[in-house]
Each structure stands twice: as C-alpha cells, then as structure tokens.
mmCIF file of C-alpha atoms and ligand atoms in Angstrom:
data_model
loop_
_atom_site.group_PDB
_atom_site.id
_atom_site.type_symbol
_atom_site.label_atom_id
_atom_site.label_comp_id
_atom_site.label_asym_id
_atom_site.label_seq_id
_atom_site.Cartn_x
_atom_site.Cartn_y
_atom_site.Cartn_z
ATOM 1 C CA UNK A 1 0.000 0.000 0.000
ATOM 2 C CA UNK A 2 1.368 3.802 -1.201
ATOM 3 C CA UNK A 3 0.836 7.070 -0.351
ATOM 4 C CA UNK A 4 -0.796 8.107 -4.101
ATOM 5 C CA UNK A 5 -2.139 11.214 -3.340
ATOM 6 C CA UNK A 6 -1.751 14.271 -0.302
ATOM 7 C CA UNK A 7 -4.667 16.431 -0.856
ATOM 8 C CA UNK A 8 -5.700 19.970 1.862
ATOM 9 C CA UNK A 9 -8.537 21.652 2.146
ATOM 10 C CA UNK A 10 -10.637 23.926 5.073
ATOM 11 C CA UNK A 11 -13.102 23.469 7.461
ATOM 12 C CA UNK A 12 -14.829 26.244 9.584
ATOM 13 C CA UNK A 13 -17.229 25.332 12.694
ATOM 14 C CA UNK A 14 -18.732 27.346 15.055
ATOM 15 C CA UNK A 15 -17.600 27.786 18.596
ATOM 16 C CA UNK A 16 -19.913 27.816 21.912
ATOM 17 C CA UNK A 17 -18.506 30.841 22.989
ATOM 18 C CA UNK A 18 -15.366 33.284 21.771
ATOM 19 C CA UNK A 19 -12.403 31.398 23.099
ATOM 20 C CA UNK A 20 -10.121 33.966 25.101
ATOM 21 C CA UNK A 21 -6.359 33.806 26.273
ATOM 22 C CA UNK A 22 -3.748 36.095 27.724
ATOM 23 C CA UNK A 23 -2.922 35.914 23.822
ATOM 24 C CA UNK A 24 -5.835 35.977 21.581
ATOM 25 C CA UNK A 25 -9.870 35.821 21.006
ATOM 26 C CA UNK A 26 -10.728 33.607 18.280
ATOM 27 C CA UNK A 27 -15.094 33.168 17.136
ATOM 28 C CA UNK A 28 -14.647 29.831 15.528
ATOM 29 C CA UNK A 29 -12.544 26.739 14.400
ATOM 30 C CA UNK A 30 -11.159 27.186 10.994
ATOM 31 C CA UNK A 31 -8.496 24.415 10.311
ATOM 32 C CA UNK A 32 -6.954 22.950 7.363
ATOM 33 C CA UNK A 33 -7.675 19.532 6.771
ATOM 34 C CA UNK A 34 -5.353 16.566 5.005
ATOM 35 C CA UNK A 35 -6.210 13.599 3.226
ATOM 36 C CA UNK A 36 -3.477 10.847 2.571
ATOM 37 C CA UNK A 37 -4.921 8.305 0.054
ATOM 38 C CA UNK A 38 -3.486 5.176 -0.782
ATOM 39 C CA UNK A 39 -3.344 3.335 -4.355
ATOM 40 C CA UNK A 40 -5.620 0.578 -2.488
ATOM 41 C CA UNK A 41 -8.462 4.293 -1.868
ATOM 42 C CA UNK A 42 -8.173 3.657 1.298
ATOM 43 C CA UNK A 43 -7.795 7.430 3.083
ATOM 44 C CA UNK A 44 -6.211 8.697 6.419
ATOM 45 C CA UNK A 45 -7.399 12.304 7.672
ATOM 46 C CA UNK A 46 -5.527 14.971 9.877
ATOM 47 C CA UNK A 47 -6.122 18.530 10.737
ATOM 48 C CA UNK A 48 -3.979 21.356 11.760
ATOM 49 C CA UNK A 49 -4.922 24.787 13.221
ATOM 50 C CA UNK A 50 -3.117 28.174 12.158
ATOM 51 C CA UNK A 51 -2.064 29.332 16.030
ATOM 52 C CA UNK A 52 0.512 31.980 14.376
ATOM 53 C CA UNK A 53 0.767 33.498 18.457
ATOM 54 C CA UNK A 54 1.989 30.178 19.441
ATOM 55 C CA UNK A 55 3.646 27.726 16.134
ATOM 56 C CA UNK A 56 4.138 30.554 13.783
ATOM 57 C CA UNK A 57 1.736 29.075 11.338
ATOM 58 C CA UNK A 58 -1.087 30.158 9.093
ATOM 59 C CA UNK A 59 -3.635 28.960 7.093
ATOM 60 C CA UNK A 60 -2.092 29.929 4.188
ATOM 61 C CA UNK A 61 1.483 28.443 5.437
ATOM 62 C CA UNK A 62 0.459 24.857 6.617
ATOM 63 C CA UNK A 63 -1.499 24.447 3.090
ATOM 64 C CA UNK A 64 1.341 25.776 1.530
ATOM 65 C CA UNK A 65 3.804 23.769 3.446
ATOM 66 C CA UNK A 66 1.904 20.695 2.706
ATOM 67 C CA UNK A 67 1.215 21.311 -1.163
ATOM 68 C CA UNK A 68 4.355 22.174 -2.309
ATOM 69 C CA UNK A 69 6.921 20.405 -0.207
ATOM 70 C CA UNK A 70 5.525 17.181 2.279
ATOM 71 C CA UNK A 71 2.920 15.791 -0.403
ATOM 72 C CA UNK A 72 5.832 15.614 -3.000
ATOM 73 C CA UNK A 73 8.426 14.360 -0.852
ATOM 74 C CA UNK A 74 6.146 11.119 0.932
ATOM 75 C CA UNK A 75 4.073 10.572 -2.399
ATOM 76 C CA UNK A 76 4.821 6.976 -2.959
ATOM 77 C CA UNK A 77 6.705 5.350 0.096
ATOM 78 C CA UNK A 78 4.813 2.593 1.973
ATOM 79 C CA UNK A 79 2.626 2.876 4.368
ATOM 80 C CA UNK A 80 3.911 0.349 6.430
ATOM 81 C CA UNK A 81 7.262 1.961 6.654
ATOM 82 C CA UNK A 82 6.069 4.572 9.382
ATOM 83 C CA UNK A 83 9.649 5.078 10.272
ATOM 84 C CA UNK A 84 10.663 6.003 6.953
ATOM 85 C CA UNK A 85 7.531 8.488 6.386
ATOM 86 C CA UNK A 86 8.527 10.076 9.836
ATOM 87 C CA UNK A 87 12.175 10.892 9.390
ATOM 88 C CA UNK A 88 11.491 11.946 5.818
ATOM 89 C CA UNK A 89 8.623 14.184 7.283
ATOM 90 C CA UNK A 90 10.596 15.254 9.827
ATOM 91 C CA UNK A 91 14.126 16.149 7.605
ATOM 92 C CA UNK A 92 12.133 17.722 5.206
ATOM 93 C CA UNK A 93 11.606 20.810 6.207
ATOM 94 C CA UNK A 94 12.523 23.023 9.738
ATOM 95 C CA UNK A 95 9.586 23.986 11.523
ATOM 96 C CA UNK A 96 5.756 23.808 10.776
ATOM 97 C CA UNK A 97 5.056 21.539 13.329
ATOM 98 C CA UNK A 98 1.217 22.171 12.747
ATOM 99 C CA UNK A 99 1.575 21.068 9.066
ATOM 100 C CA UNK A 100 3.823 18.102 9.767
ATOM 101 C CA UNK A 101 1.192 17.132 12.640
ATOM 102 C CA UNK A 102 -1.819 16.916 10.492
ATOM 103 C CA UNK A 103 0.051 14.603 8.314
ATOM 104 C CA UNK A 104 1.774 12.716 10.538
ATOM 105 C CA UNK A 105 -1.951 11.950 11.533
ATOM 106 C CA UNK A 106 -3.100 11.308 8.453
ATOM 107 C CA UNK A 107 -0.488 8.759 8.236
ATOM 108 C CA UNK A 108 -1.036 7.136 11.375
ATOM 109 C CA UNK A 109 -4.970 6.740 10.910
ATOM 110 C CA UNK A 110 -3.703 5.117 7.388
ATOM 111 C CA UNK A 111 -1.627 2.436 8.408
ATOM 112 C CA UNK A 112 -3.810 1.803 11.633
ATOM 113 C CA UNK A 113 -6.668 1.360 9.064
ATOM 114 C CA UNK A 114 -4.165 -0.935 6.659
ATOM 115 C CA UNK A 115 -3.739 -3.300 10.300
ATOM 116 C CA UNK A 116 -7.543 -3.104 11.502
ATOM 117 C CA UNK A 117 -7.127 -1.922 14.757
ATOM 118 C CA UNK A 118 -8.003 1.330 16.346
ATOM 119 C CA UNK A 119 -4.818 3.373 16.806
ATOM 120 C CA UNK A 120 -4.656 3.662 20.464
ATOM 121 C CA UNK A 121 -3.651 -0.611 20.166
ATOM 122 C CA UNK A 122 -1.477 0.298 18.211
ATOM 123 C CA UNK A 123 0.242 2.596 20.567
ATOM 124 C CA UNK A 124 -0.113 0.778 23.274
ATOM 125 C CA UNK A 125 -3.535 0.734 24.198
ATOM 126 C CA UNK A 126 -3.610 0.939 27.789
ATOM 127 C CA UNK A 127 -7.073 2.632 28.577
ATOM 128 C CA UNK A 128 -10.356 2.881 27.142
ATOM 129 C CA UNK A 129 -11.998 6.294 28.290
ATOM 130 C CA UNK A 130 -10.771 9.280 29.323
ATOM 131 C CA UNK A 131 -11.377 12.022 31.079
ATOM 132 C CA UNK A 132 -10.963 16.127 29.755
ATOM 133 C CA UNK A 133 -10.850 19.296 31.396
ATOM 134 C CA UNK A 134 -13.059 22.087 30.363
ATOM 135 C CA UNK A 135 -11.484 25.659 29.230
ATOM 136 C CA UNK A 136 -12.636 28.632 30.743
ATOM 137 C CA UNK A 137 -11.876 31.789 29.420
ATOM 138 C CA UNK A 138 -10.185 34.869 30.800
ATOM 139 C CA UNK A 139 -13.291 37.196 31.561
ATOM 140 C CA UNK A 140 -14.466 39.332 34.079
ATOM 141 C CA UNK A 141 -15.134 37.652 37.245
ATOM 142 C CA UNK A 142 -19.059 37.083 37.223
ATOM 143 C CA UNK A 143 -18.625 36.106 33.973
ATOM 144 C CA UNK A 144 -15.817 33.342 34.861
ATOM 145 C CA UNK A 145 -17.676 32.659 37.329
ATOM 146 C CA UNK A 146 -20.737 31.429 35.495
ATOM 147 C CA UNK A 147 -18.992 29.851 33.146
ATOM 148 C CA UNK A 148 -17.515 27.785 35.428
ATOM 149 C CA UNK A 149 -21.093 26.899 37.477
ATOM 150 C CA UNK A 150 -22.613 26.359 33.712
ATOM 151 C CA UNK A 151 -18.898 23.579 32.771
ATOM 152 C CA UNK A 152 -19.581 22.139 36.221
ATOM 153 C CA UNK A 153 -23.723 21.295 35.438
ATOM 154 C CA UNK A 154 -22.406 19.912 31.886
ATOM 155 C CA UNK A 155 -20.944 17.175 33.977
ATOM 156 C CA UNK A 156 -17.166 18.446 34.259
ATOM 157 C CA UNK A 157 -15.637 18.018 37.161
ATOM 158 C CA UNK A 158 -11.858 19.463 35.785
ATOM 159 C CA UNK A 159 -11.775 23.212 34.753
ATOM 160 C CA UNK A 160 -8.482 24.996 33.144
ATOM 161 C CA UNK A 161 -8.819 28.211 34.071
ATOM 162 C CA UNK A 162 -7.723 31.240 31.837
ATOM 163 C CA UNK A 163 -5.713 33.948 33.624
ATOM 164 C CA UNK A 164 -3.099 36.360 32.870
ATOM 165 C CA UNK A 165 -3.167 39.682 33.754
ATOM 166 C CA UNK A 166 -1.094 39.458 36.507
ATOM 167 C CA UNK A 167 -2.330 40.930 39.255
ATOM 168 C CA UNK A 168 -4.393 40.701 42.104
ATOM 169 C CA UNK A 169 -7.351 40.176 39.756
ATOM 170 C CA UNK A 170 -5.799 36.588 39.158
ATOM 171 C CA UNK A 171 -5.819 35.608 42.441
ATOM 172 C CA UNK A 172 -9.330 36.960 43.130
ATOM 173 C CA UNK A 173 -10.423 35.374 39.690
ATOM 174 C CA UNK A 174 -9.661 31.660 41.357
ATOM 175 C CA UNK A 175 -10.505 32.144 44.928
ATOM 176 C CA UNK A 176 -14.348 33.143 43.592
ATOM 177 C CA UNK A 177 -14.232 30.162 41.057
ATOM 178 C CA UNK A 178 -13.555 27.906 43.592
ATOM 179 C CA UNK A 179 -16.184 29.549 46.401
ATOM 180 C CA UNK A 180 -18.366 28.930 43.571
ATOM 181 C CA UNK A 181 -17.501 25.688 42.665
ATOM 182 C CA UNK A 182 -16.608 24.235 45.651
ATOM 183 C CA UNK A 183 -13.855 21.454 46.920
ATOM 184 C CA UNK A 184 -15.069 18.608 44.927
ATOM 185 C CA UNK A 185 -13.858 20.469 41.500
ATOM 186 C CA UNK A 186 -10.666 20.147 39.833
ATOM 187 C CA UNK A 187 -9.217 23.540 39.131
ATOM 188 C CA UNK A 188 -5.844 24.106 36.993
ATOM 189 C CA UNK A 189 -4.723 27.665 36.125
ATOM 190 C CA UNK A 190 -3.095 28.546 32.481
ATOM 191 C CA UNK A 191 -1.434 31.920 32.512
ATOM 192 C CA UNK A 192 -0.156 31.561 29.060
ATOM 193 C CA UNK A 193 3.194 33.384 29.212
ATOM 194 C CA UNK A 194 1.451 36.360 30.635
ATOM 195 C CA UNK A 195 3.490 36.610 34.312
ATOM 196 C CA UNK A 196 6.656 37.411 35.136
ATOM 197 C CA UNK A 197 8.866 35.320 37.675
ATOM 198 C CA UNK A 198 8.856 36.698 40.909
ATOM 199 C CA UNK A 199 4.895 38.027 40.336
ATOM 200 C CA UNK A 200 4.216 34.272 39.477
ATOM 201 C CA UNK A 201 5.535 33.469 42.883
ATOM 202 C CA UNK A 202 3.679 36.117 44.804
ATOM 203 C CA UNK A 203 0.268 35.364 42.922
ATOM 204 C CA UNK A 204 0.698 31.232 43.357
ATOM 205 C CA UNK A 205 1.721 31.717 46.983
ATOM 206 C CA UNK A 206 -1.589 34.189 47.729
ATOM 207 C CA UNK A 207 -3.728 31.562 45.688
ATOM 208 C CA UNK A 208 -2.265 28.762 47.905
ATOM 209 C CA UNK A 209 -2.774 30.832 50.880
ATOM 210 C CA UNK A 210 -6.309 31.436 50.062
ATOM 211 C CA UNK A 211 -7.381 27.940 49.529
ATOM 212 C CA UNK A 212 -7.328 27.803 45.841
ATOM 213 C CA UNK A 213 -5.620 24.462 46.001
ATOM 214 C CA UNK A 214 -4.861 24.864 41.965
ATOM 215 C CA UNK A 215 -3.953 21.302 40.521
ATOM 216 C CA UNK A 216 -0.739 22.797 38.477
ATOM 217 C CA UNK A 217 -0.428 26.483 37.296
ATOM 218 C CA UNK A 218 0.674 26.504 33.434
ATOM 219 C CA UNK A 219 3.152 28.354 31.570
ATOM 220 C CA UNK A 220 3.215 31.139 34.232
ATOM 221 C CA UNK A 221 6.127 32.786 32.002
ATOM 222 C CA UNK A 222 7.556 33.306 28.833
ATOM 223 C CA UNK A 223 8.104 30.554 26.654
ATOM 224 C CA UNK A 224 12.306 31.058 26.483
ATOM 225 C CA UNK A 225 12.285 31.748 30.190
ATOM 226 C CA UNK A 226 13.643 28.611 31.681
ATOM 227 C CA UNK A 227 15.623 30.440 34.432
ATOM 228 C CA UNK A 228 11.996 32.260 35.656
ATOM 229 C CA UNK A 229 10.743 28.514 35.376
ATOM 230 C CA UNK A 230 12.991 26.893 37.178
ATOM 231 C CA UNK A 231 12.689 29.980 40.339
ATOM 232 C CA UNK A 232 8.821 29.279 40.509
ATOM 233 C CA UNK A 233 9.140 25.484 40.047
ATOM 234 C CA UNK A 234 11.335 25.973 43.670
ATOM 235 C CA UNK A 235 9.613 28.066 45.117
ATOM 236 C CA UNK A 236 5.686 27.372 45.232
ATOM 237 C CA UNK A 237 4.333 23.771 46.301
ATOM 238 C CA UNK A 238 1.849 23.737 43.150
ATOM 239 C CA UNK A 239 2.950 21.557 40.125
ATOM 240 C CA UNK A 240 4.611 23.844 37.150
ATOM 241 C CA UNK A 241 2.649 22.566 34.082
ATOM 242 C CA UNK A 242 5.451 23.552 30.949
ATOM 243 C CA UNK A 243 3.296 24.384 28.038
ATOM 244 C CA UNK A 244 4.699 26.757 25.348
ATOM 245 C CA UNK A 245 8.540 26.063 26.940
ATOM 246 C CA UNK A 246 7.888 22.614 25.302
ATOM 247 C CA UNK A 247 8.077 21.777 22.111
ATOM 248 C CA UNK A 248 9.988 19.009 20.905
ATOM 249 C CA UNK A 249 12.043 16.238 22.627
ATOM 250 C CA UNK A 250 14.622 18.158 23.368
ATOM 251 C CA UNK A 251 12.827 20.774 25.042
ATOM 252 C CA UNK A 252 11.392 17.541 27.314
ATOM 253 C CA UNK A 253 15.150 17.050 28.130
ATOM 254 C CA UNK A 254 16.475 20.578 28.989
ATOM 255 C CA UNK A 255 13.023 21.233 31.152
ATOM 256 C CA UNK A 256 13.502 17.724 32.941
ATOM 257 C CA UNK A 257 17.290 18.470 33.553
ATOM 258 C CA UNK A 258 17.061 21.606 34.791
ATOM 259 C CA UNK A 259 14.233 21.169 36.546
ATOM 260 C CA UNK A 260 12.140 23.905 34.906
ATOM 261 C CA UNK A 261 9.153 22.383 34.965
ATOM 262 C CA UNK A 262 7.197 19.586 36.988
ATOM 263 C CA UNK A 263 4.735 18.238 34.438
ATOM 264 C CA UNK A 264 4.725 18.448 30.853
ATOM 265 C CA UNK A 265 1.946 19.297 28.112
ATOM 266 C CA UNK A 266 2.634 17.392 24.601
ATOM 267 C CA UNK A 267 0.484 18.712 22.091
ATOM 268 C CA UNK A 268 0.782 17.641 18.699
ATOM 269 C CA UNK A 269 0.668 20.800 17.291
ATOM 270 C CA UNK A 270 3.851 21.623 18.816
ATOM 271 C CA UNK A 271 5.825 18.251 18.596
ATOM 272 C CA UNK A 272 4.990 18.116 14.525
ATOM 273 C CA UNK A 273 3.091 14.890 15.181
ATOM 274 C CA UNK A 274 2.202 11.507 17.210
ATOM 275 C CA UNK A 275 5.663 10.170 16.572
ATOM 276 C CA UNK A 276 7.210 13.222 17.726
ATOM 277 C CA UNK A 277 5.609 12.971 20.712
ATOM 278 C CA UNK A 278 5.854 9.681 21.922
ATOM 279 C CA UNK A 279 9.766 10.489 22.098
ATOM 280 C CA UNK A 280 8.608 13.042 24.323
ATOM 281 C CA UNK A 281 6.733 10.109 26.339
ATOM 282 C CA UNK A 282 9.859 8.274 26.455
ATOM 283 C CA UNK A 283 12.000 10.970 28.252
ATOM 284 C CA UNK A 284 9.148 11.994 30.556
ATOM 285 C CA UNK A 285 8.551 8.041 31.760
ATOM 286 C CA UNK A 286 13.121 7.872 32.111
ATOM 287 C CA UNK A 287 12.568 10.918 34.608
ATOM 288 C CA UNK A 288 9.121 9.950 36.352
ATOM 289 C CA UNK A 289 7.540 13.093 34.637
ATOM 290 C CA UNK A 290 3.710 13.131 33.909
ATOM 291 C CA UNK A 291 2.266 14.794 31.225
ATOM 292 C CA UNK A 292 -0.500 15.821 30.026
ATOM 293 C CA UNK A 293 -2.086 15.501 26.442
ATOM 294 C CA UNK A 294 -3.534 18.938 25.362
ATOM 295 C CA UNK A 295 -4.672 20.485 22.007
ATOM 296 C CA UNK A 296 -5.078 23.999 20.377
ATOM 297 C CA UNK A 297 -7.906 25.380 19.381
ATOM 298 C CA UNK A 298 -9.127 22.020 17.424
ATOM 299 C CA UNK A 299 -12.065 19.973 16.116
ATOM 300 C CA UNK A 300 -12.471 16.417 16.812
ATOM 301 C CA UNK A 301 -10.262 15.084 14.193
ATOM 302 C CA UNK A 302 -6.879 16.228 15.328
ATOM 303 C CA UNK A 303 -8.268 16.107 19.129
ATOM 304 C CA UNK A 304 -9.088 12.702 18.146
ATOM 305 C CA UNK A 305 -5.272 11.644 17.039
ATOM 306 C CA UNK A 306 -4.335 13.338 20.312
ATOM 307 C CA UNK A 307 -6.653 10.920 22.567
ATOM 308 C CA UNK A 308 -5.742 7.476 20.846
ATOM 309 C CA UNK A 309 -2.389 8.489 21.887
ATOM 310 C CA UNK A 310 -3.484 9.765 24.955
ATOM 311 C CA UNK A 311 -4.870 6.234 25.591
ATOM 312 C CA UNK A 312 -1.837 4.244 24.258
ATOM 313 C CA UNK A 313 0.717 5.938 26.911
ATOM 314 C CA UNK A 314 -0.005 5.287 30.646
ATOM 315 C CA UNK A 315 2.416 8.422 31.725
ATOM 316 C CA UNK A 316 -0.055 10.713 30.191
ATOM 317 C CA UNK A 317 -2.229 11.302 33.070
ATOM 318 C CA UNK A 318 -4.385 14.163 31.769
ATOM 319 C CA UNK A 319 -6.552 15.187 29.357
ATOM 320 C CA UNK A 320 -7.112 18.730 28.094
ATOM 321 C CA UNK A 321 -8.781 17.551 25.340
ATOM 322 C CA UNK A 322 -12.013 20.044 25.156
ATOM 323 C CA UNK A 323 -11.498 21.071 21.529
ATOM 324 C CA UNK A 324 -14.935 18.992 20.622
ATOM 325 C CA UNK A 325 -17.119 20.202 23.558
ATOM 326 C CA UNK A 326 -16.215 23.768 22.497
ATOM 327 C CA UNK A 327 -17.249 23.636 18.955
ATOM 328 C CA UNK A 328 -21.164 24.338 18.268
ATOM 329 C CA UNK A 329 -21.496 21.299 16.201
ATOM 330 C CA UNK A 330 -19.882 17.890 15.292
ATOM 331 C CA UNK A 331 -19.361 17.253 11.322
ATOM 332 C CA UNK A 332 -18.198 14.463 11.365
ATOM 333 C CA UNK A 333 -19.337 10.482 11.320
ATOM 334 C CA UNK A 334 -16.985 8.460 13.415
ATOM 335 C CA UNK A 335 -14.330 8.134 16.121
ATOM 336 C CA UNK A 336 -14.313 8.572 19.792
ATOM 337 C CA UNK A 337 -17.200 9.691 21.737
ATOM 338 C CA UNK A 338 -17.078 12.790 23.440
ATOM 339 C CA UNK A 339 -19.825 13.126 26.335
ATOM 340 C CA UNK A 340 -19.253 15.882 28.511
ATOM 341 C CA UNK A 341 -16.006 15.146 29.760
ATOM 342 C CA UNK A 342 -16.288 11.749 29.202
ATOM 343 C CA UNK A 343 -14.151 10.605 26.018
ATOM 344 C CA UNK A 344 -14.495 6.512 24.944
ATOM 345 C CA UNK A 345 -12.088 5.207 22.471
ATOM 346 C CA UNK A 346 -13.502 3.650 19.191
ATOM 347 C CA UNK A 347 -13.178 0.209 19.022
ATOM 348 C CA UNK A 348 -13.318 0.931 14.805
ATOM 349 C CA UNK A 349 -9.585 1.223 12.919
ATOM 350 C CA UNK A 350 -8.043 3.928 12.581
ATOM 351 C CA UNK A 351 -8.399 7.423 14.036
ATOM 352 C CA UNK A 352 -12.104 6.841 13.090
ATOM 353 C CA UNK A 353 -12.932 10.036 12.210
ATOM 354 C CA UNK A 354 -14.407 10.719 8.628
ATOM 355 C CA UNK A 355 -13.492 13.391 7.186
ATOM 356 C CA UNK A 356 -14.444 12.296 3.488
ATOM 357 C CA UNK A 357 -17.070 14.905 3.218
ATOM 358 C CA UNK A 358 -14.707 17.773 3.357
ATOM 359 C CA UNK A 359 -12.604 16.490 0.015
ATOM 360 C CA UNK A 360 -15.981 15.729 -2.059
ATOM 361 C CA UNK A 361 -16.027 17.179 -5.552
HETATM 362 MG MG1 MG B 1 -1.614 26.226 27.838
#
C-alpha cells in the first residue's frame, strides 16, 4: 500500500462561545484539513490549526507547506514503513510543526486502518476512556464565574482556568471560582506566558494561601524563560505545568534536567506529530515526569489523534482535550465519543474520524 495522493482543504465550525487567552480571542474553528490516500483508496485524515501566536503558522502556510513540499516528498513510500515516512517528514523541512502534525496523523490513521485496529492498540492501548478538562476563558469575574457553574452542570468536574493579567485580579479570579464551585472540582490555572517570575511566585503563593488548592499552574512565564521557570518550580508547592517552553524532545530534556518544569503538556501541534511525541513520552517516563495531552484550538479530528495516543501511553495522566465540547457542532461520522467530559475510544480502525465529506467534488 502507497501514499498516491496528499490532498488539503478547510473546514470552519462554530464555537460555543469566543475562546479567550492572555494571547488571543478567536469566534470559531477554521483548520486545514489533510487527506493521505493510498493506491488501495483507502484514506487517512488529519487537521492542523493556524495558532501563528503560538507555532508561527497560518492557514495559508500549513497548506502551503503541505502542497508544495511534504505531499511531494512522501508521495509513494509505503505505508507500512512509518519510520521512513517520519524521518522523511521530519528532515524535510525546519519547523511547521502544525503542518507536519496533520500529516503525521493522516499517516497514522492510514496504516492503523491498513492493520484493523483502532490506533490507540497500536500505541499501546492501555485505557479505554478518558477524562478532559473544560477551558474557561479569561473574563471578568461574574462572567468566569458562570462559566464555570454552567462547565460544572455539563458534567465536568476538571476546569483549566484562563488567567493572565497578573495581578491581584488573578488571584481573586480563582478564589471566587472555587467559592463557587466548591472542593469537589478540579481547578488548573493557564497563565499563558502572561506573568513574570517573581509576580508568578507572589500570585501562586496568595492563591495557595487562600485555599485555591490549583492542581498545576501553566506556563506562568515566557516561553524562552527557563531560568523564571525553574525559580517558581522551587519556590511554590503547586505543580509547574510547561506548556509553550515545550516543544519538541529536546525541550522535554532541557526542562527535565534543569528542573524547569514539573509536568509536561505534549500537544501535537507543537511536537509536529504523534511520533514526535511519543519520544517526548519516552524521556518523561526515564525521569518519572507526567504529562498531560492537550490540544489547540481544534475539532475532533486532530483532538481525536491526540486521545488514541493519549490512551496508548499510561504516563499521560491528563486530558485537556475540550477542543470537541467547544465547537457548536460535530461534522463528522466516526471516532471517539465525546460526552461531557467523558471521552471513549472507538473500538473501529483507525483514528475513526471521517473526514471524506470535506474532500468531495
Ligand atoms: Mg496552555
């Protein structure tokens, strides 16, 4: 079986309600999507978002990136010779990690299809269902506030707070999510880059004080500040989740060496891909590191690659996998099933997402 033909094209789906970050506002999903078909017709699917604040990457760049370089270079290597597609995929060009991703999925669901068993066997298959988080956005309080009551009657019992300003309005943020919420919820606080060091310490400590009781605080600094890392890492009790400080497997290394970080956050979009990422899983299991499985802003075809892999490795211990239960609507047939937080594995081969419709004439 060959890779015959790499074909992209876009989707656009409605979100629940504007997503917002210390970094950006975005109304809807609008993703490119891949299609790797075989001589045998067969077809894998992937999808890739443009997050230009975060990968760099555009619409116009991961279709570009795809069309005129990756679909040449793996038209008509063997599907069964994963390692082969990867390093080529990899080597042949720097960055686009988003681009490389969607393929790399595409790929995957391919060959997973070509052995008839659901991906997540394939990597290992150690669980069935998982468990997500819910986002909440960065808002003013009352808002955040109902949002969070509204996540916590959909059935979640895990919320990823949005913060970022850095200051006191933070800390007062969580302390009236969690009056609101109560002790039986999960709450884990994303700052996105948007703290500095020692104002990361001072806001943690006050939350801790307060009875927060975060879960982890993520990315409470820049991305290339491993030195402001490593200070709050030492210096508050509550887990430092590295998000945009990780990238590849070699990020995974310097974090884990120099202690940067306590838990890591592998998301496809960064790594370029599942078999990216499972190095990443490697060094993280050689150190005793969890890590958590999260996604960008994405519909339930890439978050779908993400959670078969998600289920293969047992040292991913969390989910952030809320893409789906923030878009308005599901288009397509297939895959996992996302209820509420609850996510079950498909038991069908492949990713199992269809994406056919997308790519017909
Ligand atoms: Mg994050």
């Amino acid at each position: 079986m060959r890779i015959a033909e790499i074909r992209t094209t876009e989707i656009d789906i409605p979100l629940r309600t504007p997503f917002k970050t210390a970094l950006r506002t975005v109304e809807s999903v609008h993703d490119v999507l891949v299609r790797v078909m075989a001589d045998s017709g067969e077809c894998g699917y992937g999808e890739a978002p443009p997050t230009a604040v975060i990968t760099g990457e555009t619409i116009g760049s991961i279709r570009t990136a795809i069309d005129e370089i990756i679909a040449p270079t793996l038209k008509g290597m063997e599907i069964e010779n994963i390692d082969g597609i990867m390093h080529r995929l990899e080597k042949c060009m720097v960055k686009n990690t988003s681009a490389k991703a969607a393929v790399d999925m595409a790929v995957y669901d391919l060959y997973a299809k070509a052995c008839g068993k659901p991906l997540y066997q394939l990597l290992g298959g150690s669980n069935k269902q998982l468990e997500t988080d819910l986002t909440i956005s960065v808002n003013p309080i009352d808002e955040m506030v109902r949002d969070s009551l509204e996540a916590v009657s959909r059935g979640f019992r895990i919320l990823k707070v949005k913060v970022g300003k850095g200051d006191q309005g933070d800390v007062d943020r969580m302390i009236a999510i969690r009056q609101a919420v109560g002790k039986g919820i999960v709450l884990r606080v994303d700052a996105n880059q948007g703290w500095e060091a020692k104002q990361a310490v001072r806001l943690i400590r006050a939350m801790e004080d307060a009875g927060v009781a975060p879960e982890l605080v993520e990315q409470p600094v820049k991305a290339h500040d491993l030195d402001g890392m490593r200070l709050i890492t030492a210096s508050v009790e509550t887990p430092v989740l590295a998000d945009e400080s990780l990238f590849d497997a070699k990020d995974a290394l310097t974090l884990l060496q120099t202690h940067a970080a306590d838990l890591l956050n592998i998301k496809l979009m960064k790594t370029g891909g599942i078999w990216q990422a499972l190095k990443i899983c490697s060094i993280a299991e050689i150190y005793g590191v969890e890590c958590m499985l999260g996604c960008m802003l994405e519909s339930k075809l890439a978050v779908s690659a993400a959670v078969h892999l998600a289920a293969g490795r047992s040292i991913i211990t969390r989910a952030d996998l809320d893409g789906p239960a923030l878009c308005r609507v599901d288009p397509y047939p297939g895959g996992p099933v996302y209820d509420g937080p609850a996510i079950t594995l498909n038991e069908t081969p492949g990713i199992g997402v269809d994406a056919g419709f997308a790519f017909a004439e």
